[in-house]
Amino acid sequence: RNKEQGTRNKEQGTRNKEQGTRNKEQGTRNKEQRTTNNEQQTRNNEQRTTNKVTTNNKKMSTWKTFEDIDVWQLARLFCIEIFKIMQYDGLKNDYALKDQINRSSGSIMDNIAEGYGRDGKKEFINFLSIAKASATESMSQLYRIHDRKYINKDEYEKLINESREIINKLGGLIAYLKKSEFKGIKFK
């Protein structure tokens, strides 16, 4: 009996040793995969660095589509938040104000996209300026929505801060483009 138990223990030890070898091999494969992932991340970072434009010693990312523009992404999120408050009981029935803020908030992202699509710096700046005005209009409408008690103070302050951020980023982008020597791809 003891001999049988000893044999079983020995067999178990062999199985444990084999499992340890398999675990070690898996660890090696995981390490190799992490190395490959790190190398890919380094290549991606290098690619991003080469996709930068330098103007006046400042670096700003280039965009392949309007969806890459940070302020367009913010405007889109802002538009989604506006749509949510449009479903509230009071505002839902104030058709004129609801329609007006829906149009002005949507106009922010739409004008950024349209200006980008014009392929010229001056036209892009013009449409960014219109987008900035639409953000300011949306901000004013938020005051009316809050004054009419359609949204609470926290929601109001959150949306006002979001609209201010969009306005500031649009102003910064306009200033950057005005200083840039790039005229647009249709002028190449």
PDB file of C-alpha atoms in Angstrom:
ATOM      1  CA  ARG A   1       0.000   0.000   0.000  1.00  0.00           C
ATOM      2  CA  ASN A   2       2.736   2.462   0.919  1.00  0.00           C
ATOM      3  CA  LYS A   3       4.559   1.483  -2.244  1.00  0.00           C
ATOM      4  CA  GLU A   4       1.401   2.256  -4.300  1.00  0.00           C
ATOM      5  CA  GLN A   5       1.031   5.605  -2.522  1.00  0.00           C
ATOM      6  CA  GLY A   6       4.667   6.376  -3.239  1.00  0.00           C
ATOM      7  CA  THR A   7       4.156   5.549  -6.911  1.00  0.00           C
ATOM      8  CA  ARG A   8       1.085   7.791  -7.085  1.00  0.00           C
ATOM      9  CA  ASN A   9       2.991  10.621  -5.389  1.00  0.00           C
ATOM     10  CA  LYS A  10       5.844  10.179  -7.849  1.00  0.00           C
ATOM     11  CA  GLU A  11       3.408  10.258 -10.791  1.00  0.00           C
ATOM     12  CA  GLN A  12       1.766  13.374  -9.344  1.00  0.00           C
ATOM     13  CA  GLY A  13       5.186  14.989  -8.988  1.00  0.00           C
ATOM     14  CA  THR A  14       5.897  14.209 -12.645  1.00  0.00           C
ATOM     15  CA  ARG A  15       2.565  15.729 -13.678  1.00  0.00           C
ATOM     16  CA  ASN A  16       3.287  18.836 -11.562  1.00  0.00           C
ATOM     17  CA  LYS A  17       6.707  19.161 -13.169  1.00  0.00           C
ATOM     18  CA  GLU A  18       5.154  18.869 -16.650  1.00  0.00           C
ATOM     19  CA  GLN A  19       2.539  21.491 -15.717  1.00  0.00           C
ATOM     20  CA  GLY A  20       5.323  23.756 -14.459  1.00  0.00           C
ATOM     21  CA  THR A  21       7.105  23.372 -17.798  1.00  0.00           C
ATOM     22  CA  ARG A  22       3.891  24.226 -19.677  1.00  0.00           C
ATOM     23  CA  ASN A  23       3.352  27.278 -17.417  1.00  0.00           C
ATOM     24  CA  LYS A  24       6.912  28.403 -18.064  1.00  0.00           C
ATOM     25  CA  GLU A  25       6.411  28.030 -21.829  1.00  0.00           C
ATOM     26  CA  GLN A  26       3.144  29.996 -21.630  1.00  0.00           C
ATOM     27  CA  GLY A  27       4.920  32.709 -19.639  1.00  0.00           C
ATOM     28  CA  THR A  28       7.566  32.915 -22.365  1.00  0.00           C
ATOM     29  CA  ARG A  29       4.854  33.226 -25.045  1.00  0.00           C
ATOM     30  CA  ASN A  30       3.075  35.954 -22.997  1.00  0.00           C
ATOM     31  CA  LYS A  31       6.357  37.853 -22.623  1.00  0.00           C
ATOM     32  CA  GLU A  32       6.983  37.600 -26.380  1.00  0.00           C
ATOM     33  CA  GLN A  33       3.438  38.886 -27.051  1.00  0.00           C
ATOM     34  CA  ARG A  34       3.963  41.831 -24.671  1.00  0.00           C
ATOM     35  CA  THR A  35       7.220  42.642 -26.461  1.00  0.00           C
ATOM     36  CA  THR A  36       5.407  42.529 -29.822  1.00  0.00           C
ATOM     37  CA  ASN A  37       2.626  44.755 -28.452  1.00  0.00           C
ATOM     38  CA  ASN A  38       5.180  47.241 -27.074  1.00  0.00           C
ATOM     39  CA  GLU A  39       6.976  47.326 -30.415  1.00  0.00           C
ATOM     40  CA  GLN A  40       3.659  47.977 -32.197  1.00  0.00           C
ATOM     41  CA  GLN A  41       2.807  50.742 -29.709  1.00  0.00           C
ATOM     42  CA  THR A  42       6.202  52.338 -30.344  1.00  0.00           C
ATOM     43  CA  ARG A  43       5.571  52.231 -34.115  1.00  0.00           C
ATOM     44  CA  ASN A  44       2.118  53.773 -33.589  1.00  0.00           C
ATOM     45  CA  ASN A  45       3.595  56.550 -31.450  1.00  0.00           C
ATOM     46  CA  GLU A  46       6.261  57.222 -34.067  1.00  0.00           C
ATOM     47  CA  GLN A  47       3.575  57.368 -36.761  1.00  0.00           C
ATOM     48  CA  ARG A  48       1.521  59.824 -34.703  1.00  0.00           C
ATOM     49  CA  THR A  49       4.610  61.976 -34.228  1.00  0.00           C
ATOM     50  CA  THR A  50       5.203  62.086 -37.984  1.00  0.00           C
ATOM     51  CA  ASN A  51       1.574  63.106 -38.539  1.00  0.00           C
ATOM     52  CA  LYS A  52       2.140  66.396 -36.712  1.00  0.00           C
ATOM     53  CA  VAL A  53       2.304  69.841 -38.243  1.00  0.00           C
ATOM     54  CA  THR A  54       4.736  72.381 -36.815  1.00  0.00           C
ATOM     55  CA  THR A  55       3.800  76.042 -36.896  1.00  0.00           C
ATOM     56  CA  ASN A  56       5.437  78.782 -34.826  1.00  0.00           C
ATOM     57  CA  ASN A  57       7.221  76.113 -32.756  1.00  0.00           C
ATOM     58  CA  LYS A  58       3.842  74.670 -31.730  1.00  0.00           C
ATOM     59  CA  LYS A  59       2.782  71.165 -32.650  1.00  0.00           C
ATOM     60  CA  MET A  60      -0.793  70.451 -33.558  1.00  0.00           C
ATOM     61  CA  SER A  61      -2.177  67.176 -34.848  1.00  0.00           C
ATOM     62  CA  THR A  62      -3.294  66.933 -38.424  1.00  0.00           C
ATOM     63  CA  TRP A  63      -6.697  65.464 -39.150  1.00  0.00           C
ATOM     64  CA  LYS A  64      -7.627  62.873 -41.713  1.00  0.00           C
ATOM     65  CA  THR A  65     -11.369  63.407 -41.189  1.00  0.00           C
ATOM     66  CA  PHE A  66     -13.470  65.972 -39.378  1.00  0.00           C
ATOM     67  CA  GLU A  67     -14.241  63.271 -36.780  1.00  0.00           C
ATOM     68  CA  ASP A  68     -10.582  63.494 -35.668  1.00  0.00           C
ATOM     69  CA  ILE A  69     -11.011  67.117 -34.550  1.00  0.00           C
ATOM     70  CA  ASP A  70     -11.266  67.266 -30.747  1.00  0.00           C
ATOM     71  CA  VAL A  71     -13.695  70.169 -30.682  1.00  0.00           C
ATOM     72  CA  TRP A  72     -16.013  68.386 -33.129  1.00  0.00           C
ATOM     73  CA  GLN A  73     -16.047  65.401 -30.752  1.00  0.00           C
ATOM     74  CA  LEU A  74     -16.913  67.708 -27.838  1.00  0.00           C
ATOM     75  CA  ALA A  75     -19.652  69.361 -29.903  1.00  0.00           C
ATOM     76  CA  ARG A  76     -21.110  65.952 -30.694  1.00  0.00           C
ATOM     77  CA  LEU A  77     -21.223  64.991 -27.001  1.00  0.00           C
ATOM     78  CA  PHE A  78     -22.769  68.381 -26.199  1.00  0.00           C
ATOM     79  CA  CYS A  79     -25.436  67.761 -28.834  1.00  0.00           C
ATOM     80  CA  ILE A  80     -26.228  64.382 -27.263  1.00  0.00           C
ATOM     81  CA  GLU A  81     -26.610  66.017 -23.831  1.00  0.00           C
ATOM     82  CA  ILE A  82     -28.916  68.655 -25.292  1.00  0.00           C
ATOM     83  CA  PHE A  83     -31.056  65.955 -26.867  1.00  0.00           C
ATOM     84  CA  LYS A  84     -31.398  64.285 -23.454  1.00  0.00           C
ATOM     85  CA  ILE A  85     -32.742  67.437 -21.793  1.00  0.00           C
ATOM     86  CA  MET A  86     -35.103  67.985 -24.742  1.00  0.00           C
ATOM     87  CA  GLN A  87     -36.990  64.912 -23.514  1.00  0.00           C
ATOM     88  CA  TYR A  88     -37.792  66.512 -20.140  1.00  0.00           C
ATOM     89  CA  ASP A  89     -41.479  67.283 -19.583  1.00  0.00           C
ATOM     90  CA  GLY A  90     -41.337  71.084 -19.523  1.00  0.00           C
ATOM     91  CA  LEU A  91     -38.913  71.579 -22.387  1.00  0.00           C
ATOM     92  CA  LYS A  92     -40.538  68.813 -24.425  1.00  0.00           C
ATOM     93  CA  ASN A  93     -43.675  70.987 -24.669  1.00  0.00           C
ATOM     94  CA  ASP A  94     -41.866  74.306 -25.281  1.00  0.00           C
ATOM     95  CA  TYR A  95     -41.608  73.583 -28.995  1.00  0.00           C
ATOM     96  CA  ALA A  96     -39.956  76.815 -30.087  1.00  0.00           C
ATOM     97  CA  LEU A  97     -37.171  76.757 -27.491  1.00  0.00           C
ATOM     98  CA  LYS A  98     -36.654  73.003 -27.874  1.00  0.00           C
ATOM     99  CA  ASP A  99     -36.364  73.351 -31.654  1.00  0.00           C
ATOM    100  CA  GLN A 100     -34.077  76.362 -31.360  1.00  0.00           C
ATOM    101  CA  ILE A 101     -31.540  74.713 -29.029  1.00  0.00           C
ATOM    102  CA  ASN A 102     -31.680  71.518 -31.077  1.00  0.00           C
ATOM    103  CA  ARG A 103     -30.756  73.478 -34.218  1.00  0.00           C
ATOM    104  CA  SER A 104     -28.078  75.653 -32.593  1.00  0.00           C
ATOM    105  CA  SER A 105     -26.347  72.762 -30.797  1.00  0.00           C
ATOM    106  CA  GLY A 106     -26.382  70.673 -33.983  1.00  0.00           C
ATOM    107  CA  SER A 107     -25.069  73.630 -35.945  1.00  0.00           C
ATOM    108  CA  ILE A 108     -21.841  73.597 -33.887  1.00  0.00           C
ATOM    109  CA  MET A 109     -20.727  70.167 -35.050  1.00  0.00           C
ATOM    110  CA  ASP A 110     -22.200  70.585 -38.531  1.00  0.00           C
ATOM    111  CA  ASN A 111     -20.309  73.810 -39.231  1.00  0.00           C
ATOM    112  CA  ILE A 112     -17.018  72.337 -38.011  1.00  0.00           C
ATOM    113  CA  ALA A 113     -17.539  69.421 -40.399  1.00  0.00           C
ATOM    114  CA  GLU A 114     -18.615  71.609 -43.310  1.00  0.00           C
ATOM    115  CA  GLY A 115     -15.721  74.004 -42.849  1.00  0.00           C
ATOM    116  CA  TYR A 116     -13.282  71.105 -42.762  1.00  0.00           C
ATOM    117  CA  GLY A 117     -14.828  69.725 -45.930  1.00  0.00           C
ATOM    118  CA  ARG A 118     -14.266  72.989 -47.807  1.00  0.00           C
ATOM    119  CA  ASP A 119     -10.506  72.190 -47.989  1.00  0.00           C
ATOM    120  CA  GLY A 120      -9.443  75.810 -47.606  1.00  0.00           C
ATOM    121  CA  LYS A 121      -8.114  77.591 -44.534  1.00  0.00           C
ATOM    122  CA  LYS A 122     -10.179  80.782 -44.935  1.00  0.00           C
ATOM    123  CA  GLU A 123     -13.415  78.888 -45.430  1.00  0.00           C
ATOM    124  CA  PHE A 124     -12.600  76.591 -42.509  1.00  0.00           C
ATOM    125  CA  ILE A 125     -12.001  79.617 -40.267  1.00  0.00           C
ATOM    126  CA  ASN A 126     -15.290  81.135 -41.443  1.00  0.00           C
ATOM    127  CA  PHE A 127     -17.255  77.985 -40.591  1.00  0.00           C
ATOM    128  CA  LEU A 128     -15.457  77.639 -37.254  1.00  0.00           C
ATOM    129  CA  SER A 129     -16.560  81.184 -36.493  1.00  0.00           C
ATOM    130  CA  ILE A 130     -20.158  80.242 -37.310  1.00  0.00           C
ATOM    131  CA  ALA A 131     -19.810  77.153 -35.073  1.00  0.00           C
ATOM    132  CA  LYS A 132     -18.526  79.387 -32.261  1.00  0.00           C
ATOM    133  CA  ALA A 133     -21.533  81.679 -32.684  1.00  0.00           C
ATOM    134  CA  SER A 134     -23.857  78.658 -32.554  1.00  0.00           C
ATOM    135  CA  ALA A 135     -22.187  77.517 -29.321  1.00  0.00           C
ATOM    136  CA  THR A 136     -22.734  80.989 -27.879  1.00  0.00           C
ATOM    137  CA  GLU A 137     -26.365  80.897 -29.014  1.00  0.00           C
ATOM    138  CA  SER A 138     -26.823  77.487 -27.357  1.00  0.00           C
ATOM    139  CA  MET A 139     -25.335  78.909 -24.176  1.00  0.00           C
ATOM    140  CA  SER A 140     -27.857  81.746 -24.196  1.00  0.00           C
ATOM    141  CA  GLN A 141     -30.705  79.282 -24.732  1.00  0.00           C
ATOM    142  CA  LEU A 142     -29.473  77.279 -21.744  1.00  0.00           C
ATOM    143  CA  TYR A 143     -30.009  80.382 -19.611  1.00  0.00           C
ATOM    144  CA  ARG A 144     -33.628  80.534 -20.774  1.00  0.00           C
ATOM    145  CA  ILE A 145     -34.096  76.803 -20.196  1.00  0.00           C
ATOM    146  CA  HIS A 146     -32.745  77.125 -16.659  1.00  0.00           C
ATOM    147  CA  ASP A 147     -34.747  80.300 -15.965  1.00  0.00           C
ATOM    148  CA  ARG A 148     -37.924  78.450 -16.948  1.00  0.00           C
ATOM    149  CA  LYS A 149     -36.990  75.642 -14.523  1.00  0.00           C
ATOM    150  CA  TYR A 150     -36.755  72.976 -17.228  1.00  0.00           C
ATOM    151  CA  ILE A 151     -33.373  71.804 -15.868  1.00  0.00           C
ATOM    152  CA  ASN A 152     -31.823  71.887 -12.416  1.00  0.00           C
ATOM    153  CA  LYS A 153     -28.803  73.957 -11.434  1.00  0.00           C
ATOM    154  CA  ASP A 154     -26.314  71.070 -11.707  1.00  0.00           C
ATOM    155  CA  GLU A 155     -27.388  70.190 -15.248  1.00  0.00           C
ATOM    156  CA  TYR A 156     -27.377  73.855 -16.202  1.00  0.00           C
ATOM    157  CA  GLU A 157     -23.840  74.442 -14.866  1.00  0.00           C
ATOM    158  CA  LYS A 158     -22.533  71.278 -16.527  1.00  0.00           C
ATOM    159  CA  LEU A 159     -23.950  72.283 -19.922  1.00  0.00           C
ATOM    160  CA  ILE A 160     -22.815  75.903 -19.564  1.00  0.00           C
ATOM    161  CA  ASN A 161     -19.274  74.704 -18.797  1.00  0.00           C
ATOM    162  CA  GLU A 162     -19.350  72.354 -21.783  1.00  0.00           C
ATOM    163  CA  SER A 163     -20.467  75.169 -24.079  1.00  0.00           C
ATOM    164  CA  ARG A 164     -17.735  77.459 -22.705  1.00  0.00           C
ATOM    165  CA  GLU A 165     -15.129  74.775 -23.333  1.00  0.00           C
ATOM    166  CA  ILE A 166     -16.324  74.407 -26.929  1.00  0.00           C
ATOM    167  CA  ILE A 167     -16.264  78.185 -27.436  1.00  0.00           C
ATOM    168  CA  ASN A 168     -12.725  78.414 -26.031  1.00  0.00           C
ATOM    169  CA  LYS A 169     -11.434  75.503 -28.106  1.00  0.00           C
ATOM    170  CA  LEU A 170     -12.987  76.923 -31.265  1.00  0.00           C
ATOM    171  CA  GLY A 171     -11.367  80.286 -30.511  1.00  0.00           C
ATOM    172  CA  GLY A 172      -8.003  78.577 -30.028  1.00  0.00           C
ATOM    173  CA  LEU A 173      -8.358  76.625 -33.263  1.00  0.00           C
ATOM    174  CA  ILE A 174      -9.312  79.769 -35.179  1.00  0.00           C
ATOM    175  CA  ALA A 175      -6.274  81.618 -33.760  1.00  0.00           C
ATOM    176  CA  TYR A 176      -4.003  78.703 -34.658  1.00  0.00           C
ATOM    177  CA  LEU A 177      -5.300  78.520 -38.220  1.00  0.00           C
ATOM    178  CA  LYS A 178      -4.956  82.276 -38.724  1.00  0.00           C
ATOM    179  CA  LYS A 179      -1.239  82.034 -37.877  1.00  0.00           C
ATOM    180  CA  SER A 180      -0.694  78.896 -39.954  1.00  0.00           C
ATOM    181  CA  GLU A 181       0.938  79.140 -43.369  1.00  0.00           C
ATOM    182  CA  PHE A 182      -1.096  76.165 -44.602  1.00  0.00           C
ATOM    183  CA  LYS A 183      -3.751  77.404 -47.034  1.00  0.00           C
ATOM    184  CA  GLY A 184      -5.655  74.164 -47.568  1.00  0.00           C
ATOM    185  CA  ILE A 185      -5.400  71.164 -49.819  1.00  0.00           C
ATOM    186  CA  LYS A 186      -7.279  72.764 -52.702  1.00  0.00           C
ATOM    187  CA  PHE A 187      -4.468  75.345 -52.988  1.00  0.00           C
ATOM    188  CA  LYS A 188      -1.621  72.807 -53.352  1.00  0.00           C
TER     189      LYS A 188
END
